[in-house]
XYZ file of C-alpha atoms in Angstrom:
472
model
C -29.780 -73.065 6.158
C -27.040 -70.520 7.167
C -27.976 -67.760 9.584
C -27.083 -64.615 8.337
C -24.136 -62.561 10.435
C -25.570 -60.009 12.839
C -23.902 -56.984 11.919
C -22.119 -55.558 15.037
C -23.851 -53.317 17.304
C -23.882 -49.641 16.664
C -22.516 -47.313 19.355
C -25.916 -45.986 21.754
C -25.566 -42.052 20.893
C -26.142 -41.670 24.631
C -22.993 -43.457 24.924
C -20.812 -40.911 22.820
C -19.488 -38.214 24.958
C -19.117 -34.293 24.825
C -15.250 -35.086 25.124
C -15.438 -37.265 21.966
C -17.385 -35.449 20.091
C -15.214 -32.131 20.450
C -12.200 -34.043 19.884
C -13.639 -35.453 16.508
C -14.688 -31.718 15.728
C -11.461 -30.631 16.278
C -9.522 -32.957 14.132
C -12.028 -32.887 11.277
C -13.701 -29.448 11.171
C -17.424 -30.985 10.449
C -20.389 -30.067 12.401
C -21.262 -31.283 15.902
C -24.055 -33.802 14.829
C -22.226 -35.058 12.028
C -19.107 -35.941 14.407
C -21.789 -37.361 16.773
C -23.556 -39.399 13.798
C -19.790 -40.423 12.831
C -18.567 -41.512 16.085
C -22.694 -43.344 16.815
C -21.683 -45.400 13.357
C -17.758 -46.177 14.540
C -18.649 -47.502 17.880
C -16.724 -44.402 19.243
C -13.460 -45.253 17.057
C -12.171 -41.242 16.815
C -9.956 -42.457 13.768
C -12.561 -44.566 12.311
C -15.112 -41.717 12.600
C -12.274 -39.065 10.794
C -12.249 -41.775 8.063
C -16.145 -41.850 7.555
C -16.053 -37.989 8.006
C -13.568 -37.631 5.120
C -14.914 -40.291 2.737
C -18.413 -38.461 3.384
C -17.197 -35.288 2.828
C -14.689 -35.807 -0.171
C -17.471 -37.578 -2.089
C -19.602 -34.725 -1.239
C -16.585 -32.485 -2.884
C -16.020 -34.269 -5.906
C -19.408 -34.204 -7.063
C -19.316 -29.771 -6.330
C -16.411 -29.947 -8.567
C -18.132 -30.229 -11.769
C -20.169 -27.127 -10.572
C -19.297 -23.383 -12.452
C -17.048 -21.097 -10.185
C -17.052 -17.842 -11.271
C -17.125 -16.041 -7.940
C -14.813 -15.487 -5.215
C -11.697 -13.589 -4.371
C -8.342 -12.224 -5.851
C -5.962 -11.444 -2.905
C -2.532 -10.850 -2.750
C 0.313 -11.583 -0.324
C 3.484 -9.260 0.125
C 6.444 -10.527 2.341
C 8.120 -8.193 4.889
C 10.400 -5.944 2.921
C 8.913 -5.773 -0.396
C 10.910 -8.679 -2.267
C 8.672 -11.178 -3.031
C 4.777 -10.575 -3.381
C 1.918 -12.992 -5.008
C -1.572 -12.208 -6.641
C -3.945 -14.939 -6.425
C -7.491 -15.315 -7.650
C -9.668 -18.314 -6.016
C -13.096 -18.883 -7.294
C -16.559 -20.079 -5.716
C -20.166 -20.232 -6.919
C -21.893 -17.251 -5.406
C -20.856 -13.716 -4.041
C -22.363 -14.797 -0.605
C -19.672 -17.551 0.161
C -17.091 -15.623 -1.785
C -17.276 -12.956 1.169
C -17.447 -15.129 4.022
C -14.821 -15.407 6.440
C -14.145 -18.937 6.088
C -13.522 -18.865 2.136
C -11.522 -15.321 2.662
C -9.296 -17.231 4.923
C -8.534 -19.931 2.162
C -7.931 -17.498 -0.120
C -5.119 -15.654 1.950
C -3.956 -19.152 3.204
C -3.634 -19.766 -0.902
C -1.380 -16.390 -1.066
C 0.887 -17.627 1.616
C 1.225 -21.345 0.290
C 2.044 -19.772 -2.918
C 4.814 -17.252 -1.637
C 6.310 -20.250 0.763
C 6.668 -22.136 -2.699
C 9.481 -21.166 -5.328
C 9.576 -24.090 -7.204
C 5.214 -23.878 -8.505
C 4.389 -22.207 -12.252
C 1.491 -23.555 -12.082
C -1.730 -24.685 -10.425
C -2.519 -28.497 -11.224
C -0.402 -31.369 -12.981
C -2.350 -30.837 -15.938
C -1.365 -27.329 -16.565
C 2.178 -28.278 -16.838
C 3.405 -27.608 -19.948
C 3.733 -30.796 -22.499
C 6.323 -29.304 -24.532
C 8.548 -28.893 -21.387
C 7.790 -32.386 -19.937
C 8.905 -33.654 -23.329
C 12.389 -31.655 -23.524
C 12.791 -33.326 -20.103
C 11.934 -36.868 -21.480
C 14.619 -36.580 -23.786
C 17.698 -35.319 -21.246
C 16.387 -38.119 -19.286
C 16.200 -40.781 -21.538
C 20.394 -39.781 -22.391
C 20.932 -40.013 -18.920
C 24.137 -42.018 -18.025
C 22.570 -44.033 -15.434
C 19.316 -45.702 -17.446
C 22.208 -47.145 -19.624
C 22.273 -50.353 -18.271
C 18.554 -50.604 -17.779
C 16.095 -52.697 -19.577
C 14.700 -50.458 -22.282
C 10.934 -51.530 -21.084
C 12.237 -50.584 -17.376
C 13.811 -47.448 -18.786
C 10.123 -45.763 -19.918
C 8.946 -46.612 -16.613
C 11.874 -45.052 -14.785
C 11.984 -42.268 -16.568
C 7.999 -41.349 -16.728
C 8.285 -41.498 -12.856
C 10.610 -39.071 -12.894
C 9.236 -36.269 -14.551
C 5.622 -37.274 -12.783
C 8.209 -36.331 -9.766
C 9.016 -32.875 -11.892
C 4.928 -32.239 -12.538
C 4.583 -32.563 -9.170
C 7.029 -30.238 -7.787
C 5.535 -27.533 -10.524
C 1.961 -27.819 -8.920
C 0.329 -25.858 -6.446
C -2.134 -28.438 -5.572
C 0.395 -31.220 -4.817
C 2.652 -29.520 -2.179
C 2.160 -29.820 1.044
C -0.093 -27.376 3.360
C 2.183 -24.527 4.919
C -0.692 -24.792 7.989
C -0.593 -28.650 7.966
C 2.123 -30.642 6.053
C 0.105 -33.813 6.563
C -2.130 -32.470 3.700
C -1.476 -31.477 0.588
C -3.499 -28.244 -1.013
C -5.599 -30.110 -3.297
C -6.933 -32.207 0.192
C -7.532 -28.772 1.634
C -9.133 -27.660 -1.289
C -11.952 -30.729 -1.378
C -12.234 -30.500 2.474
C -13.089 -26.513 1.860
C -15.901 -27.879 -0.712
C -17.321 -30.433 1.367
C -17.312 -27.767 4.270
C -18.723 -24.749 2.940
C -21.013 -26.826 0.145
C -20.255 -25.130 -3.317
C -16.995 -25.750 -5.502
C -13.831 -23.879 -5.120
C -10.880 -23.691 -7.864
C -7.479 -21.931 -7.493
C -7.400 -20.618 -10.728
C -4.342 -18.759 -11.711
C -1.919 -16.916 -9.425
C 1.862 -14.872 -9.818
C 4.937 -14.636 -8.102
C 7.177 -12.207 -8.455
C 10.204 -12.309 -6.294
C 12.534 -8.522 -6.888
C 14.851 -8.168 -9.519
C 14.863 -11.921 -10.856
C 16.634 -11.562 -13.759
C 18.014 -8.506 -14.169
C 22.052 -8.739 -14.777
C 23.341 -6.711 -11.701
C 26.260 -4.663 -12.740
C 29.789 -5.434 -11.069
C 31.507 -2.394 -9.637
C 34.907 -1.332 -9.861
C 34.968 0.559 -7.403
C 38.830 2.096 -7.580
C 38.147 2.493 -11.557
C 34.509 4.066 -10.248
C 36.086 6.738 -7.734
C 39.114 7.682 -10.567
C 36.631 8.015 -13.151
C 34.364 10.474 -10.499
C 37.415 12.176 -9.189
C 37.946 13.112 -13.529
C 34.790 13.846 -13.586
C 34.996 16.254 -10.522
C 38.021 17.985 -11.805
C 36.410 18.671 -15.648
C 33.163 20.134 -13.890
C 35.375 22.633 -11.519
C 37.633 23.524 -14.379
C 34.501 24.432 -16.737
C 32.804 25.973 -13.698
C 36.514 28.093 -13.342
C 35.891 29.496 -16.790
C 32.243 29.828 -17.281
C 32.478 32.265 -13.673
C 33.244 35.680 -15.162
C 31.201 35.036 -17.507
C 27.826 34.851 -15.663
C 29.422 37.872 -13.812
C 29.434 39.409 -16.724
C 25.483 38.215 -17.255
C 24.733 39.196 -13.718
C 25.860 42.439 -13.504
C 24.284 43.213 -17.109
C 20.828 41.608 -16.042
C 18.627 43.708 -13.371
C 18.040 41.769 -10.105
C 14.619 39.965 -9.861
C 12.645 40.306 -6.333
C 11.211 36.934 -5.934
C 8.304 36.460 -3.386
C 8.142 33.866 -0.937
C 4.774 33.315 -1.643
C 5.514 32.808 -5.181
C 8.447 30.724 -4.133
C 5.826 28.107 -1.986
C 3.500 28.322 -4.958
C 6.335 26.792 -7.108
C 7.347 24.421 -4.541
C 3.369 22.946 -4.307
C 3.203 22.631 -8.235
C 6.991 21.595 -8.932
C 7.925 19.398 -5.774
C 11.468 20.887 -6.577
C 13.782 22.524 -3.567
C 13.306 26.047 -2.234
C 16.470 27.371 -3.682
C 16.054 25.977 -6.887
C 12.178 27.211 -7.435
C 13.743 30.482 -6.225
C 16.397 30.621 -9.034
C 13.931 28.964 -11.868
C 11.686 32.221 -10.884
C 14.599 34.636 -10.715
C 15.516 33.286 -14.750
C 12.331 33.712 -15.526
C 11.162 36.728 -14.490
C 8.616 35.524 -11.687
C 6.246 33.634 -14.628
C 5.440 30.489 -12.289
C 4.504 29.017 -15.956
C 8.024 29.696 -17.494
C 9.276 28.668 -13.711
C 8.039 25.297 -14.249
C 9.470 24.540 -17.929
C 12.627 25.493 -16.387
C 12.643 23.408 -13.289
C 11.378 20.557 -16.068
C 13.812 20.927 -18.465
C 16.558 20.609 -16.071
C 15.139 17.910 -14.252
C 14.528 15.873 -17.206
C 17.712 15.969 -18.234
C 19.331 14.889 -15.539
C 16.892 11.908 -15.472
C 17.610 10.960 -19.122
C 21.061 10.656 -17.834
C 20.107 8.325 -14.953
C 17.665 6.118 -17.286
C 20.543 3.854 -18.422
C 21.571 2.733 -15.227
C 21.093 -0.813 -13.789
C 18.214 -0.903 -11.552
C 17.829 -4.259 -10.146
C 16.257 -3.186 -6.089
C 12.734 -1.640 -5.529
C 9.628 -2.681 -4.617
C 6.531 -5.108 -5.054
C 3.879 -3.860 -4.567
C 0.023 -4.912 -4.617
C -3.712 -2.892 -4.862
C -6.616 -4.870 -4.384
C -9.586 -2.554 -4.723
C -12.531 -3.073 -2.761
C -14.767 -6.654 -3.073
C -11.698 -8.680 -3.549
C -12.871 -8.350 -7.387
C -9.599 -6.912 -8.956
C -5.713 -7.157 -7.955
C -2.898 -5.750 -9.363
C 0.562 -7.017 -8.495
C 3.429 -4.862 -9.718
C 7.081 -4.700 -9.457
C 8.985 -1.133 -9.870
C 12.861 -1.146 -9.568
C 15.446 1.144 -8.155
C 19.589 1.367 -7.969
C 19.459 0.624 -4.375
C 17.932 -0.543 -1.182
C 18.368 2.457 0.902
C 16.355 4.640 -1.967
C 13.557 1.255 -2.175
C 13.140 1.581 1.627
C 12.481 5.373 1.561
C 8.934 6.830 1.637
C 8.876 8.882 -1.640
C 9.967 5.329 -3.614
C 7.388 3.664 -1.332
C 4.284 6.183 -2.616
C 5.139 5.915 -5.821
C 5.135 2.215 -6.233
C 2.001 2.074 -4.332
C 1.036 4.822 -7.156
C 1.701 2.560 -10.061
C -0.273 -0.299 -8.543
C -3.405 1.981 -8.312
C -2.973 3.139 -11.706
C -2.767 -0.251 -13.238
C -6.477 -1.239 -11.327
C -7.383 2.125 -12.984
C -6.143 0.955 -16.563
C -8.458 -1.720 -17.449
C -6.924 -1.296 -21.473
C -3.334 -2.086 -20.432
C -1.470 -4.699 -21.368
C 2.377 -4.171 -21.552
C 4.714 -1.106 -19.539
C 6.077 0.640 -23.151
C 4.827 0.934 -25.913
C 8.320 -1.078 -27.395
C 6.563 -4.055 -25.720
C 3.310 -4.185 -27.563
C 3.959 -7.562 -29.863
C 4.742 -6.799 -32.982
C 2.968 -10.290 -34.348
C -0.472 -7.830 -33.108
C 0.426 -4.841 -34.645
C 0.888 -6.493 -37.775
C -2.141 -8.313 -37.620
C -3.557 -4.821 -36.978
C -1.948 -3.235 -39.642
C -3.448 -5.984 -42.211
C -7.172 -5.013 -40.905
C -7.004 -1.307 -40.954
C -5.601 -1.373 -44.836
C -8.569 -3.362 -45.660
C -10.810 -0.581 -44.103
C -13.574 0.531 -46.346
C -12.930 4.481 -45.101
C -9.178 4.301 -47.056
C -10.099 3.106 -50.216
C -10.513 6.161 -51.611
C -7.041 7.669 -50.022
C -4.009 7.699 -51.985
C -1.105 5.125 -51.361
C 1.441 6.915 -49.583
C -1.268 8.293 -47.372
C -2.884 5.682 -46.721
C -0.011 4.061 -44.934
C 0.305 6.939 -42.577
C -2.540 7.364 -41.612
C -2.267 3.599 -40.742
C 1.025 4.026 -39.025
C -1.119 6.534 -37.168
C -4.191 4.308 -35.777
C -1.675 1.732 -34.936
C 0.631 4.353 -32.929
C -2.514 5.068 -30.886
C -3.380 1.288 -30.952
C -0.392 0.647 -28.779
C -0.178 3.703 -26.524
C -3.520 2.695 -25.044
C -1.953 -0.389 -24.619
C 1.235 0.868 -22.853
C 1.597 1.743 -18.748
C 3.984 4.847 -19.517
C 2.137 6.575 -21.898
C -1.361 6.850 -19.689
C -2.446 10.048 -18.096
C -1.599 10.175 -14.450
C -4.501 9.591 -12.092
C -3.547 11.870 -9.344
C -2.592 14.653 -11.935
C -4.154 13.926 -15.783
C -2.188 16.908 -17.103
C 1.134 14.489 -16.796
C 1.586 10.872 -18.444
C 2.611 8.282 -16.274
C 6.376 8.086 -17.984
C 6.691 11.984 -17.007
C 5.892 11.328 -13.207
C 8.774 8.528 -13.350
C 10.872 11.317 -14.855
C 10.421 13.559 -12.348
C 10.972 11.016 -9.609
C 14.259 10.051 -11.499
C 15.128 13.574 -11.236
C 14.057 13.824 -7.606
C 15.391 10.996 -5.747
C 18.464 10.970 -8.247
C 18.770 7.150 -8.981
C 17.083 5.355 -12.517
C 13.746 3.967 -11.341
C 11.868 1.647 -14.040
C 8.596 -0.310 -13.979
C 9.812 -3.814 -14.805
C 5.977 -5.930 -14.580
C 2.828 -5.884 -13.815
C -0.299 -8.271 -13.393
C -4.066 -7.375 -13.553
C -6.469 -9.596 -12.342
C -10.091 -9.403 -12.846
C -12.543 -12.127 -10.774
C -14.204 -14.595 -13.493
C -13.028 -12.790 -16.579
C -13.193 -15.084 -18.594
C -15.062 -17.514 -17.044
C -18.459 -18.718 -19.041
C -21.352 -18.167 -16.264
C -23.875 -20.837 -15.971
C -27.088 -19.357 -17.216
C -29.330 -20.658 -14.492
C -33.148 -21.979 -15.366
C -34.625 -21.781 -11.499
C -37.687 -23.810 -12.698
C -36.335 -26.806 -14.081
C -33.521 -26.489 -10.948
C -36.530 -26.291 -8.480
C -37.783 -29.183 -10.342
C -34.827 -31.769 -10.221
C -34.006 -30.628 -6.680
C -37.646 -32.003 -5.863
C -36.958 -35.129 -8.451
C -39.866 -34.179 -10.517
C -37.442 -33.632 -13.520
């Protein structure tokens, strides 16, 4: 009869040291008696022990995975200068790990990976767009140099290659910015096998400033000769129009404008000390009249500015407090020297705080609501029980109506102001047009919500209670 093998001695846990053991911890980030427990079964092999560690804790992982993650975190990441910025939302089981330090630090170590990576649209493999992969199959298949492969060979080759495409599109397959040994989705499942409840990355944006937008090439000798006309016209017309407001001067009695009144202009216009002392001088000290006049003329200028290419600015980011909405939001200027200044600065940071405060929004103008919508809108409201009785012609406006309103809640621009309701947001961009004199436009935004969306487990403690104890 054949003996059975002995299995080989285990390591004597007396006989694992401190030294070991810390080492082990190190590398692995498990606890101290599970590196000791490791290292006990390994016979004190450190890389034999990481290998048990990870196998222990990855099977641990995949079996969280199938758990519901509707908690967590949306953070955001903006890169010095203001040119590229991510929003990120990262999800977990419960509130409790969602604000723990360890999970908070994924979730901004997520942000960074995401920033350091141009080439990801999206999160996983899967979420790569079939249409796409098969546009690609296509240019590759017509590729000169599968020619003179075997046609069977020639699936093979060219399936590997846009697995190689996926790849690069995925979050989860690059490399760790921290540790390029690992790639995200490791990081991910050693997170889950760490903290003990299932994490998902599930959706994040990148904007990087003025992507895009068509810059405009300058002539600059045809730019100065058409200023230098321009110049010349204005001082001509200026020439002729003098006597005349002479004329209107002398005929017009002079105006004693306070300085006090002059300050309380200022505080309610934002406009220059000369010109709120003028715009009160036209108007016969009514601050009310004052202010139309100051807004007329500083509207106008800005209409003029509005066509302009704008292709610097600022991205900016809001997360409000909890980590439990994030707002990502690019606004665009003529140049960087305007960008860099502080009144650009507070107003960007402005827009990103209204946004958070917008939970309705979906577009910037109302010229970007989709039409598809509006006409799927349009079909309900005719049907509406309250306009059968209307005649035709009125029934359509008062349909054109409802959807007008329809798509103004829906538009950025056309909300009322939160730091002054009396104002809509496309008149404060107006003004700041007219203040810091260059075209300034909102280009994007993004709105993040934790979970929305998500279908939360509806937990039945009892029967959990019971299965945890195996008498289910």
């Amino acid at each position: 009869v054949e003996t059975p093998k002995a299995e080989a001695p285990k390591a004597d846990a007396g006989g694992i040291s401190a030294a070991m053991v810390k080492e082990l911890r190190a590398a692995s980030g498990a606890g101290m008696m599970d590196c000791k427990k490791a290292l006990a079964e390994c016979n004190g092999d450190i890389e034999e022990a990481k290998d048990f560690l990870r196998k222990k804790g990855l099977a641990s992982a995949d079996k969280k995975s199938g758990r519901i993650a509707a908690e967590g975190s949306v953070c955001s990441y903006i890169h010095a200068g203001a040119k590229l910025g991510v929003l990120v939302e990262v999800n977990c089981e419960t509130d409790f790990v969602g604000r723990g330090e360890k999970f908070q630090e994924l979730v901004n170590d997520m942000a960074m990976q995401i920033a350091a990576c141009p080439g990801v649209s999206v999160v996983s493999v899967e979420d790569v767009s079939k249409e796409m992969l098969e546009k690609e199959r296509a240019i590759e298949m017509e590729k000169e140099d599968l020619a003179s492969k075997p046609e069977n060979i020639r699936g093979q080759i060219v399936q590997g290659r846009l697995d190689k495409i996926a790849k690069e599109m995925a979050l989860l397959e690059q490399p760790f910015v921290k540790d390029t040994s690992k790639t995200v989705a490791e990081v991910i499942k050693a997170a889950i096998a760490e903290i003990g409840e299932n994490i998902q990355v599930r959706r994040f944006e990148r904007y990087n400033l003025g992507e895009g937008i068509a810059k405009k090439e300058e002539d600059f000798a045809a730019e100065v000769e058409a200023q230098s006309k321009a110049m010349a016209a204005k001082a001509a017309e200026k020439k002729e129009e003098a006597p005349k407001e002479e004329e209107k001067a002398s005929d017009a009695p002079k105006v004693e404008v306070s300085a006090k009144l002059v300050k309380e202009l200022r505080a309610a216009s934002g406009a220059g000390m000369m010109d709120c002392k003028k715009a009160l001088a036209e108007n016969n000290n009514d601050i009310e009249a004052a202010k139309d006049f100051l807004k007329k003329k500083g509207l106008a200028s800005a209409d003029k500015k509005a066509g302009r290419v704008a292709a610097e600015g600022a991205i900016a980011s809001y997360i409000h407090a909890g980590s439990r909405l994030g707002v990502l939001v690019e606004v665009n200027c003529e140049t960087d020297f305007v960008a860099r200044g502080d009144t650009f600065k507070e107003l960007v940071n402005d827009m990103a705080m209204q946004i958070a405060a917008c939970p309705q929004i979906e577009v910037v103008a109302v010229e970007d609501v989709s039409q598809a919508m509006l006409d799927r809108e349009r079909a309900i409201e005719l049907e509406k029980e309250d306009l059968a009785s209307k005649p035709e012609a009125m029934r359509e406006k008062i349909v054109e109506g409802r959807l007008g309103k329809i798509a103004k809640e829906m538009a950025l621009l056309e909300q009322a102001y939160i730091k002054d309701t009396s104002k809509t947001v496309a008149e404060v961009i107006k003004a700041s047009i007219a203040e810091i004199g260059e075209n300034i436009q909102i280009r994007r935004f993004e709105r993040f919500v934790l979970g929305e969306g998500i279908e939360k487990k509806q937990e039945d403690f009892a029967a959990e209670v019971a299965a945890q104890t195996g008498k289910a």
